[in-house]
Short mmCIF file of C-alpha atoms in Angstrom, two decimals:
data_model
loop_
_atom_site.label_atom_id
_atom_site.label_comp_id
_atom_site.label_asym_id
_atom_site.label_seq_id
_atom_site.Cartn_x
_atom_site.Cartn_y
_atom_site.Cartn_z
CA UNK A 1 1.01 -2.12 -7.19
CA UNK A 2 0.07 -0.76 -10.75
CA UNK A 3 3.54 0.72 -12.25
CA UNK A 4 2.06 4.25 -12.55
CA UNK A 5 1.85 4.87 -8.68
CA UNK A 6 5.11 3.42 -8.12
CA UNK A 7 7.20 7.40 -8.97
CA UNK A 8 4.22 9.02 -7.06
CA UNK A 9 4.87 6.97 -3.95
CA UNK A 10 9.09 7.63 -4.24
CA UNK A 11 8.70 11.10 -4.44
CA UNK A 12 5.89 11.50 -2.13
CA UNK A 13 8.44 9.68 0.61
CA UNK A 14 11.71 11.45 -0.45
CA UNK A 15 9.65 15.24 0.33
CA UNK A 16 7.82 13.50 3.78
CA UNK A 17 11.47 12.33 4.59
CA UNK A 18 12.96 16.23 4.57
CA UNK A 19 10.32 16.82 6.91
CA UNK A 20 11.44 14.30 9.13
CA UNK A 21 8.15 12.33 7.87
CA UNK A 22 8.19 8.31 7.57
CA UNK A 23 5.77 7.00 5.18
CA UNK A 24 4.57 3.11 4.77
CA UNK A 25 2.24 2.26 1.63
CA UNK A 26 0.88 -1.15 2.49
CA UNK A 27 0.31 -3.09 -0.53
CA UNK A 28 -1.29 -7.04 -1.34
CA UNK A 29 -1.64 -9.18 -4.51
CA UNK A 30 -4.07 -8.19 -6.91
CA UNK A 31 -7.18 -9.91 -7.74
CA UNK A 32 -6.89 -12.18 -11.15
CA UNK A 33 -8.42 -9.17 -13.33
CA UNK A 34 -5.89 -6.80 -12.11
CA UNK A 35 -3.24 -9.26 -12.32
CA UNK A 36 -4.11 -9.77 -16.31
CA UNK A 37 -3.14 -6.17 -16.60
CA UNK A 38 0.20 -7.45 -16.05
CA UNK A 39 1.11 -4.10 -15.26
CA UNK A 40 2.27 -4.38 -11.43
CA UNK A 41 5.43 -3.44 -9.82
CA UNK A 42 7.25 -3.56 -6.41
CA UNK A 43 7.73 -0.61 -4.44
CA UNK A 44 11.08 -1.26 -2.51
CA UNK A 45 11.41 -1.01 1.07
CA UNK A 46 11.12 0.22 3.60
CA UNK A 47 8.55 2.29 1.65
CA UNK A 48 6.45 -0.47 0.35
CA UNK A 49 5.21 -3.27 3.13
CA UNK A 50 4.36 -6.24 1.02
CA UNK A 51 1.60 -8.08 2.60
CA UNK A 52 -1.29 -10.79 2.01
CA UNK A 53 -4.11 -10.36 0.39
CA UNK A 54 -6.91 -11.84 1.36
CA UNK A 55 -9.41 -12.10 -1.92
CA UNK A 56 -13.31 -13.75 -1.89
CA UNK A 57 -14.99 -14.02 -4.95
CA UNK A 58 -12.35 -11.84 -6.75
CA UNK A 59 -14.62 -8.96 -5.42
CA UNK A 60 -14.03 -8.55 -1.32
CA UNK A 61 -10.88 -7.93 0.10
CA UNK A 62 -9.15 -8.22 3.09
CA UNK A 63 -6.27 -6.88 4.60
CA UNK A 64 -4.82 -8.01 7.70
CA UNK A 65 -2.35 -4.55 8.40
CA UNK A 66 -3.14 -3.72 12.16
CA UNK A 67 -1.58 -5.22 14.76
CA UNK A 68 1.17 -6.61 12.25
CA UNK A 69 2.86 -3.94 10.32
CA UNK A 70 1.35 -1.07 11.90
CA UNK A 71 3.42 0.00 14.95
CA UNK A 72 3.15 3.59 16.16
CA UNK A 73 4.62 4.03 19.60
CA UNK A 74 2.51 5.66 22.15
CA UNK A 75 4.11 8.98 21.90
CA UNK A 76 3.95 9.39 18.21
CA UNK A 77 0.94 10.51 15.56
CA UNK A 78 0.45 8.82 12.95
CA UNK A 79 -2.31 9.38 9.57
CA UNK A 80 -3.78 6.26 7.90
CA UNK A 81 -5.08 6.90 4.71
CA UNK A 82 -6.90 3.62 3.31
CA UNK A 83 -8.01 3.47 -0.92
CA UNK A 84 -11.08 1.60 -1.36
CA UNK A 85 -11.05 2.16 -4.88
CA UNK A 86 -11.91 -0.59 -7.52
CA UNK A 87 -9.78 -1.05 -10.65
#
């Protein structure tokens, strides 16, 4: 995760959280270009959800969240926002 989202996403969770609001970001590995950056942080649980990226041709990714870190029991509601941005 690129260090200048990393205060966004800790605030953004400590003002859901006083709503009684959970919040996941899922995050992967970069692809090589972003990795050159070498500008990439962790965001600490149980906020951030580490997973594996799955990168072809540096260009397409995929990302295996649902069904594995995605659990929302049946009498909950839950918002998925997904970035497709390029960077």
């Amino acid at each position: 995760m690129p260090h200048y989202r990393l205060r966004l996403f800790e605030l953004l969770a400590e003002n859901l959280a006083r709503e009684s609001v959970k919040l996941e970001v899922v995050y992967g590995n970069p692809n090589p270009e972003q990795a050159a950056k070498r500008d990439l942080v962790e965001l600490a649980a149980p906020v951030g959800v580490k997973i594996r990226n799955y990168w072809l041709n540096e260009t397409v990714l995929h990302q295996a969240i649902f069904g594995k870190t995605v659990n929302i029991p049946r009498q909950s509601r839950g918002l998925y926002v997904v970035n497709r941005s390029k960077r």
